[in-house]
Short mmCIF file of C-alpha atoms and ligand atoms in Angstrom, two decimals:
data_model
loop_
_atom_site.label_atom_id
_atom_site.label_comp_id
_atom_site.label_asym_id
_atom_site.label_seq_id
_atom_site.Cartn_x
_atom_site.Cartn_y
_atom_site.Cartn_z
CA MET A 1 -14.30 1.35 -14.38
CA TYR A 2 -11.33 1.99 -12.22
CA ASP A 3 -10.45 -0.95 -10.02
CA PRO A 4 -9.08 0.13 -6.66
CA ASP A 5 -7.30 -3.18 -6.26
CA ASP A 6 -5.47 -2.90 -9.49
CA GLY A 7 -2.70 -0.47 -8.65
CA PRO A 8 0.38 -0.59 -10.90
CA HIS A 9 2.57 -2.15 -8.26
CA HIS A 10 0.39 -5.22 -7.83
CA ARG A 11 1.53 -6.91 -10.96
CA ARG A 12 4.68 -8.13 -9.33
CA GLU A 13 3.27 -9.82 -6.29
CA ALA A 14 4.91 -12.95 -7.50
CA VAL A 15 2.99 -15.20 -5.20
CA SER A 16 0.04 -15.33 -7.49
CA PRO A 17 0.88 -14.85 -11.14
CA GLU A 18 -2.52 -16.16 -12.14
CA ALA A 19 -4.40 -13.69 -9.92
CA GLY A 20 -7.51 -12.78 -11.83
CA ILE A 21 -11.08 -11.69 -11.36
CA ASP A 22 -11.74 -14.36 -8.82
CA GLU A 23 -8.79 -13.40 -6.64
CA HIS A 24 -9.92 -9.76 -6.72
CA GLN A 25 -13.38 -10.77 -5.66
CA ILE A 26 -12.02 -12.79 -2.78
CA GLU A 27 -9.78 -9.90 -1.76
CA GLY A 28 -12.85 -7.68 -1.74
CA ALA A 29 -14.78 -10.20 0.33
CA LEU A 30 -12.01 -10.26 2.94
CA ARG A 31 -12.02 -6.50 3.43
CA PRO A 32 -13.10 -5.39 6.88
CA ARG A 33 -16.24 -3.22 6.62
CA ALA A 34 -16.12 -1.36 9.92
CA LEU A 35 -13.43 0.36 11.91
CA ASP A 36 -13.54 -2.19 14.72
CA GLU A 37 -13.02 -5.06 12.28
CA PHE A 38 -9.90 -3.34 10.99
CA VAL A 39 -6.94 -5.05 12.65
CA GLY A 40 -3.85 -3.19 13.86
CA GLN A 41 -2.74 0.39 13.02
CA GLU A 42 -3.95 1.38 16.50
CA ARG A 43 -2.86 4.98 16.25
CA VAL A 44 -4.44 5.54 12.86
CA ARG A 45 -7.64 3.91 14.06
CA GLU A 46 -7.79 6.11 17.11
CA GLN A 47 -7.09 9.28 15.13
CA LEU A 48 -9.67 8.34 12.58
CA SER A 49 -12.38 7.41 15.02
CA LEU A 50 -11.96 10.76 16.72
CA VAL A 51 -12.29 12.66 13.46
CA LEU A 52 -15.33 10.61 12.44
CA ASP A 53 -17.04 10.86 15.83
CA SER A 54 -16.67 14.59 15.95
CA ALA A 55 -17.93 15.00 12.40
CA ARG A 56 -20.98 12.89 13.24
CA ARG A 57 -21.68 14.96 16.35
CA ARG A 58 -21.52 18.18 14.43
CA GLY A 59 -23.43 16.73 11.51
CA ARG A 60 -20.76 18.00 9.16
CA ALA A 61 -18.44 16.37 6.64
CA PRO A 62 -15.10 15.63 8.34
CA ASP A 63 -11.81 17.17 7.31
CA HIS A 64 -10.02 15.79 4.29
CA ILE A 65 -7.92 12.76 5.12
CA LEU A 66 -4.67 11.60 3.54
CA MET A 67 -3.46 8.03 3.87
CA SER A 68 0.11 7.20 3.16
CA GLY A 69 1.75 3.81 3.18
CA GLY A 70 3.02 0.94 1.09
CA PRO A 71 0.93 -1.27 -1.16
CA GLY A 72 -1.47 -3.67 0.55
CA LEU A 73 -1.41 -2.04 3.99
CA GLY A 74 -5.11 -1.15 3.97
CA LYS A 75 -5.53 2.32 2.45
CA THR A 76 -8.40 1.43 0.13
CA THR A 77 -9.99 -0.63 2.88
CA LEU A 78 -9.88 2.33 5.26
CA ALA A 79 -11.35 4.68 2.67
CA MET A 80 -14.32 2.37 2.29
CA ILE A 81 -14.65 2.11 6.05
CA ILE A 82 -14.64 5.90 6.38
CA ALA A 83 -17.59 6.21 4.01
CA ALA A 84 -19.42 3.32 5.68
CA GLU A 85 -18.87 4.76 9.18
CA LEU A 86 -20.23 8.11 8.03
CA GLY A 87 -23.12 6.47 6.22
CA ALA A 88 -22.01 8.55 3.24
CA PRO A 89 -21.88 7.61 -0.43
CA LEU A 90 -18.42 6.83 -1.79
CA ARG A 91 -16.99 7.87 -5.13
CA ILE A 92 -13.78 6.24 -6.24
CA THR A 93 -11.28 7.56 -8.72
CA SER A 94 -7.51 7.74 -9.06
CA GLY A 95 -4.74 10.14 -9.97
CA PRO A 96 -3.89 8.42 -13.26
CA ALA A 97 -7.57 8.53 -14.30
CA ILE A 98 -7.52 12.31 -14.06
CA GLU A 99 -5.56 13.46 -17.06
CA ARG A 100 -7.07 16.92 -17.47
CA SER A 101 -8.65 19.33 -15.04
CA GLY A 102 -11.94 18.79 -16.88
CA ASP A 103 -11.96 15.17 -15.69
CA LEU A 104 -11.75 16.37 -12.11
CA ALA A 105 -14.32 19.11 -12.61
CA ALA A 106 -16.77 16.49 -13.87
CA VAL A 107 -16.31 14.45 -10.71
CA LEU A 108 -16.35 17.36 -8.27
CA SER A 109 -19.41 19.07 -9.73
CA THR A 110 -21.52 15.93 -9.42
CA LEU A 111 -20.67 15.09 -5.80
CA GLN A 112 -23.55 14.88 -3.36
CA GLU A 113 -23.41 16.68 -0.06
CA GLY A 114 -21.25 14.77 2.41
CA GLU A 115 -20.00 12.32 -0.22
CA VAL A 116 -16.60 10.74 0.33
CA LEU A 117 -14.34 11.11 -2.68
CA PHE A 118 -11.57 8.53 -2.66
CA LEU A 119 -8.66 9.63 -4.80
CA ASP A 120 -6.22 6.77 -5.02
CA GLU A 121 -2.61 7.35 -6.11
CA ILE A 122 -3.19 11.03 -5.64
CA HIS A 123 0.50 11.77 -6.33
CA ARG A 124 -0.04 10.84 -9.98
CA MET A 125 -2.64 13.48 -10.73
CA ALA A 126 -1.98 15.97 -13.51
CA ARG A 127 -0.73 19.39 -12.35
CA PRO A 128 -3.63 21.57 -13.58
CA ALA A 129 -6.09 19.21 -11.88
CA GLU A 130 -4.08 19.52 -8.70
CA GLU A 131 -4.62 23.26 -8.64
CA MET A 132 -8.33 22.81 -9.18
CA LEU A 133 -8.36 20.39 -6.28
CA TYR A 134 -6.77 22.97 -3.92
CA VAL A 135 -9.68 25.33 -4.43
CA ALA A 136 -12.27 22.57 -4.21
CA MET A 137 -10.83 21.28 -0.93
CA GLU A 138 -10.66 24.69 0.66
CA ASP A 139 -13.62 26.61 -0.69
CA PHE A 140 -15.84 23.88 -2.16
CA ARG A 141 -15.70 25.62 -5.48
CA VAL A 142 -14.45 24.82 -8.96
CA ASP A 143 -13.53 27.37 -11.55
CA VAL A 144 -14.82 26.14 -14.88
CA VAL A 145 -12.97 27.70 -17.77
CA VAL A 146 -15.14 28.62 -20.71
CA GLY A 147 -13.65 29.48 -24.09
CA LYS A 148 -10.06 29.45 -25.24
CA GLY A 149 -7.12 31.83 -25.50
CA PRO A 150 -7.32 35.46 -24.37
CA GLY A 151 -11.13 35.39 -24.32
CA ALA A 152 -11.31 32.48 -21.85
CA THR A 153 -13.15 33.19 -18.63
CA ALA A 154 -13.36 31.23 -15.41
CA ILE A 155 -16.85 30.75 -14.05
CA PRO A 156 -16.89 29.85 -10.35
CA LEU A 157 -19.21 27.00 -9.53
CA ASP A 158 -20.14 26.01 -5.98
CA ILE A 159 -19.91 22.34 -5.21
CA ALA A 160 -21.34 20.29 -2.34
CA PRO A 161 -19.21 20.01 0.79
CA PHE A 162 -17.44 16.67 0.55
CA THR A 163 -14.63 14.78 2.21
CA LEU A 164 -11.58 13.98 0.17
CA VAL A 165 -9.78 10.81 1.14
CA GLY A 166 -6.47 10.68 -0.69
CA ALA A 167 -4.18 7.68 -0.77
CA THR A 168 -0.56 7.58 -1.75
CA THR A 169 2.34 5.18 -1.56
CA ARG A 170 4.64 8.17 -1.88
CA ALA A 171 3.68 10.98 0.45
CA GLY A 172 7.02 12.63 -0.28
CA MET A 173 5.94 13.26 -3.85
CA LEU A 174 2.92 15.35 -2.90
CA PRO A 175 3.43 19.08 -3.27
CA ALA A 176 3.30 20.86 0.08
CA PRO A 177 0.21 22.96 -0.76
CA LEU A 178 -1.74 19.77 -1.37
CA ARG A 179 -0.43 17.99 1.71
CA ASP A 180 -1.28 21.01 3.87
CA ARG A 181 -4.92 20.95 2.84
CA PHE A 182 -5.54 17.63 4.52
CA GLY A 183 -6.84 17.73 8.09
CA PHE A 184 -4.66 14.81 8.99
CA THR A 185 -2.45 12.16 7.50
CA ALA A 186 -2.83 8.54 8.46
CA HIS A 187 0.58 6.91 8.23
CA MET A 188 0.14 3.20 7.62
CA ASP A 189 3.02 1.06 8.77
CA PHE A 190 3.92 -2.61 8.39
CA TYR A 191 1.85 -4.93 10.59
CA THR A 192 3.33 -7.01 13.39
CA PRO A 193 3.29 -10.80 13.03
CA GLU A 194 0.62 -10.99 15.78
CA GLU A 195 -1.64 -8.58 13.88
CA LEU A 196 -1.16 -10.58 10.70
CA GLU A 197 -2.10 -13.74 12.57
CA ARG A 198 -5.35 -12.13 13.63
CA ILE A 199 -6.03 -11.06 10.06
CA LEU A 200 -5.30 -14.58 8.83
CA HIS A 201 -7.63 -16.21 11.33
CA ARG A 202 -10.35 -13.76 10.42
CA SER A 203 -9.86 -14.39 6.69
CA ALA A 204 -9.74 -18.15 7.15
CA GLY A 205 -13.05 -17.90 9.00
CA LEU A 206 -14.57 -15.95 6.11
CA LEU A 207 -13.24 -18.52 3.64
CA GLY A 208 -14.74 -21.28 5.77
CA ALA A 209 -11.38 -23.01 6.12
CA PRO A 210 -10.05 -23.48 9.66
CA LEU A 211 -6.41 -22.51 10.12
CA ASP A 212 -4.12 -23.99 12.76
CA ASP A 213 -2.40 -21.52 15.08
CA ASP A 214 1.09 -22.61 14.12
CA ALA A 215 0.21 -22.44 10.43
CA ALA A 216 -1.07 -18.89 10.96
CA ARG A 217 2.19 -18.00 12.69
CA GLU A 218 4.17 -19.46 9.82
CA ILE A 219 2.22 -17.54 7.16
CA ALA A 220 2.30 -14.31 9.18
CA GLY A 221 6.08 -14.54 9.52
CA ARG A 222 6.45 -14.74 5.77
CA SER A 223 3.99 -12.00 4.79
CA ARG A 224 6.34 -9.00 4.68
CA GLY A 225 4.24 -7.21 7.30
CA THR A 226 1.47 -6.80 4.72
CA PRO A 227 -2.18 -7.93 5.01
CA ARG A 228 -2.69 -8.30 1.27
CA ILE A 229 0.26 -10.67 1.07
CA ALA A 230 -0.91 -12.55 4.16
CA ASN A 231 -4.34 -13.10 2.59
CA ARG A 232 -2.80 -14.14 -0.69
CA LEU A 233 -0.45 -16.63 0.95
CA LEU A 234 -3.40 -17.96 2.90
CA ARG A 235 -5.19 -18.72 -0.35
CA ARG A 236 -2.13 -20.52 -1.71
CA VAL A 237 -1.93 -22.57 1.47
CA ARG A 238 -5.60 -23.39 1.20
CA ASP A 239 -5.14 -24.49 -2.44
CA TYR A 240 -2.23 -26.65 -1.47
CA ALA A 241 -4.04 -28.17 1.48
CA GLU A 242 -7.09 -28.95 -0.64
CA VAL A 243 -5.27 -30.44 -3.60
CA ARG A 244 -2.26 -32.13 -2.08
CA GLY A 245 -2.45 -31.97 1.66
CA GLY A 246 -5.61 -33.74 2.70
CA GLY A 247 -7.45 -30.47 3.41
CA ALA A 248 -5.99 -29.32 6.72
CA MET A 249 -4.34 -25.91 6.90
CA ASP A 250 -1.67 -27.08 9.31
CA LEU A 251 1.98 -26.20 9.72
CA GLU A 252 3.24 -28.87 7.38
CA ASN A 253 0.97 -27.84 4.51
CA ALA A 254 1.67 -24.16 5.14
CA ARG A 255 5.42 -24.70 4.91
CA ALA A 256 5.17 -26.87 1.83
CA ALA A 257 2.91 -24.38 0.03
CA LEU A 258 5.03 -21.36 0.88
CA ASP A 259 8.19 -23.12 -0.24
CA LEU A 260 6.49 -24.06 -3.47
CA TYR A 261 5.68 -20.40 -4.12
CA GLU A 262 9.24 -19.32 -3.32
CA VAL A 263 8.43 -17.27 -0.27
CA ASP A 264 11.39 -17.78 2.01
CA ALA A 265 11.44 -18.18 5.76
CA LEU A 266 11.77 -14.43 6.34
CA GLY A 267 9.17 -13.50 3.76
CA LEU A 268 11.52 -12.37 1.03
CA ASP A 269 9.98 -13.02 -2.34
CA ARG A 270 11.50 -13.19 -5.79
CA LEU A 271 12.02 -9.49 -6.32
CA ASP A 272 13.51 -9.04 -2.85
CA ARG A 273 15.95 -11.84 -3.51
CA ALA A 274 16.74 -10.65 -7.03
CA ILE A 275 17.67 -7.26 -5.58
CA LEU A 276 19.93 -8.76 -2.95
CA ASP A 277 21.39 -11.15 -5.49
CA VAL A 278 22.31 -8.38 -7.93
CA LEU A 279 23.55 -6.14 -5.14
CA LEU A 280 25.83 -8.82 -3.71
CA HIS A 281 27.05 -10.49 -6.87
CA ARG A 282 27.28 -7.73 -9.39
CA PHE A 283 27.98 -4.74 -7.17
CA ARG A 284 29.90 -6.46 -4.37
CA GLY A 285 27.38 -5.23 -1.83
CA GLY A 286 27.14 -1.67 -3.13
CA PRO A 287 26.83 1.23 -2.85
CA VAL A 288 24.75 1.37 -5.99
CA GLY A 289 22.17 3.89 -7.15
CA LEU A 290 18.47 3.05 -7.17
CA SER A 291 18.03 3.34 -10.94
CA THR A 292 21.02 1.08 -11.68
CA LEU A 293 19.70 -1.44 -9.22
CA ALA A 294 16.23 -1.31 -10.77
CA VAL A 295 17.54 -1.78 -14.32
CA SER A 296 19.62 -4.72 -13.16
CA VAL A 297 16.58 -6.57 -11.84
CA GLY A 298 14.41 -5.52 -14.78
CA GLU A 299 11.99 -3.42 -12.74
CA GLU A 300 10.98 0.19 -12.63
CA ALA A 301 12.75 2.30 -10.04
CA GLU A 302 9.42 3.14 -8.42
CA THR A 303 8.56 -0.53 -7.94
CA VAL A 304 11.91 -1.21 -6.33
CA GLU A 305 11.62 1.85 -4.13
CA VAL A 306 7.98 1.48 -3.08
CA VAL A 307 7.41 -2.26 -3.08
CA ALA A 308 10.67 -3.97 -2.21
CA GLU A 309 12.95 -1.51 -0.45
CA PRO A 310 10.91 -0.48 2.57
CA PHE A 311 10.68 -4.08 3.70
CA LEU A 312 14.34 -4.83 2.98
CA VAL A 313 15.41 -1.74 4.91
CA ARG A 314 12.99 -2.45 7.72
CA SER A 315 14.24 -6.03 8.04
CA GLY A 316 17.87 -4.94 8.13
CA PHE A 317 19.01 -6.32 4.77
CA LEU A 318 19.54 -3.07 2.98
CA ALA A 319 20.75 0.37 3.97
CA ARG A 320 20.13 3.59 2.10
CA THR A 321 23.19 5.79 2.21
CA PRO A 322 23.91 9.10 0.52
CA ARG A 323 26.07 7.20 -1.97
CA GLY A 324 23.49 4.56 -2.79
CA ARG A 325 22.04 1.26 -1.62
CA VAL A 326 24.27 -0.99 0.44
CA ALA A 327 23.83 -4.60 1.53
CA THR A 328 24.16 -5.21 5.28
CA PRO A 329 26.10 -8.11 6.79
CA MET A 330 22.74 -9.77 7.40
CA ALA A 331 22.05 -9.75 3.67
CA TRP A 332 25.29 -11.58 2.93
CA GLN A 333 24.50 -14.06 5.63
CA HIS A 334 20.90 -14.62 4.53
CA MET A 335 22.01 -15.28 0.97
CA GLY A 336 24.65 -17.73 2.22
CA LEU A 337 27.64 -15.65 1.15
CA THR A 338 30.78 -14.28 2.75
CA PRO A 339 31.32 -10.57 2.18
CA PRO A 340 34.60 -9.57 0.52
CA PRO A 341 37.03 -7.82 2.90
CA ASP A 342 36.50 -4.47 1.18
CA ALA A 343 32.68 -4.59 1.29
CA ALA A 344 31.24 -1.15 1.95
CA PHE A 345 28.76 -2.06 4.65
CA GLY A 346 31.05 -1.11 7.53
CA ALA A 347 30.41 2.58 7.02
CA ALA A 348 26.74 2.05 6.26
CA ALA A 349 26.21 -0.08 9.32
CA ALA A 350 28.03 2.45 11.46
CA ALA A 351 25.74 5.15 10.12
CA GLY A 352 22.82 3.06 11.37
CA GLY A 353 21.49 2.44 7.90
CA GLY A 354 19.02 5.22 8.45
CA ALA A 355 20.66 7.80 6.24
CA PRO A 356 18.32 9.63 3.90
CA ALA A 357 17.64 7.95 0.58
CA SER A 358 19.56 9.06 -2.43
CA PRO A 359 17.59 9.17 -5.65
N1 ATP B 1 -6.09 -3.76 8.93
C1 ATP B 1 -6.57 -4.76 8.18
N2 ATP B 1 -7.29 -5.75 8.74
C2 ATP B 1 -7.73 -6.77 7.98
N3 ATP B 1 -7.52 -6.90 6.66
C3 ATP B 1 -6.81 -5.93 6.06
C4 ATP B 1 -6.32 -4.82 6.77
N4 ATP B 1 -5.68 -4.02 5.92
C5 ATP B 1 -5.75 -4.60 4.71
N5 ATP B 1 -6.44 -5.75 4.78
C6 ATP B 1 -6.67 -6.69 3.69
O1 ATP B 1 -5.63 -6.51 2.73
C7 ATP B 1 -6.15 -6.29 1.44
C8 ATP B 1 -5.40 -5.14 0.82
O2 ATP B 1 -5.75 -3.92 1.45
P1 ATP B 1 -5.99 -2.58 0.62
O3 ATP B 1 -6.49 -2.90 -0.74
O4 ATP B 1 -6.82 -1.70 1.45
O5 ATP B 1 -4.51 -2.02 0.52
P2 ATP B 1 -3.99 -0.62 -0.10
O6 ATP B 1 -3.20 0.05 0.97
O7 ATP B 1 -5.13 0.13 -0.68
O8 ATP B 1 -2.99 -1.10 -1.22
P3 ATP B 1 -2.55 -0.34 -2.60
O9 ATP B 1 -1.57 0.72 -2.25
O10 ATP B 1 -1.88 -1.45 -3.35
O11 ATP B 1 -3.79 0.15 -3.26
C9 ATP B 1 -7.65 -6.05 1.60
O12 ATP B 1 -8.36 -6.85 0.73
C10 ATP B 1 -7.98 -6.45 3.01
O13 ATP B 1 -8.67 -7.68 3.00
MG1 MG B 2 -5.56 0.57 -2.68
#
């Protein structure tokens, strides 16, 4: 069975190398079940509640919904909330699980009326399946191909009206015809430290382990704007407090635990620091292309681009320029280094660091 929490990019969340079944179960238990338990993302919540309210009033399945945003920001959680709020059954699958259009036809033709179909990592779906999905989304129909070669015929088959909820970490990789068939796109952004604090207090309550305010602030500040990381760090702090710290989740134990797991004061983890390290030491601050950078830290380009970079850019450590990735003065400073006089960041910084990414 496909596990919605087991996306390919999770393997490197270095905080918890031993994360196993139990951690997944806890993560599931911490998921908000209703829209008003879902913290932050105010705009998305408002957009969504409008779409859901109006669908309920009309007694119809709502428009298809696309959710885009980095790993751990709450896409799967929201998909489950959408189904729960509609009182509709939920079917979960993912792009990589759909290798042939037949796989998709099997799912689509067995949907119940009003069912929510959650298609995670929708950008990884096979092309022929994608075309089948266009028709299903628009006309609630699949064309089942019978036979092979010149004698093959397509038999149109009506399917029940359903709501597709697609999730992607890379909205830019979706072909326009697919993107256009969604009624709206929920853009999930990093959470503010205050929102993460609320999430942490809520989670601590569910875990039955009281969390001091200053400890919550400390964990939130090191969570890379991401609820999944916040919850994971919380569990490490709880472990530490239980085993070594006399039980209390206070500031002292929080700091000690986070240091032990190599999460630094600004939330940079091992991959973030490896990237900055390579960029500064081997490439004198850049510019360097994404794929070279990825090879140098032993990661796939997609992991670097989706998991690490958005946070590094957002926090002002890294700039994407047309010539490649460039370290900012802040990166040199954070890593305790003095930039060489010919470092390239002058131009990048002047360009605001917001130049479009180069592949
Ligand atoms: N807004 C939120 N409020 C409270 N908890 C949240 C929120 N968003 C996410 N979480 C918590 O973070 C965890 C990760 O969220 P989720 O699995 O929905 O992320 P995702 O966007 O689907 O990530 P991925 O792209 O890796 O699949 C959940 O278990 C949930 O407990
Ligand atoms: Mg998910």
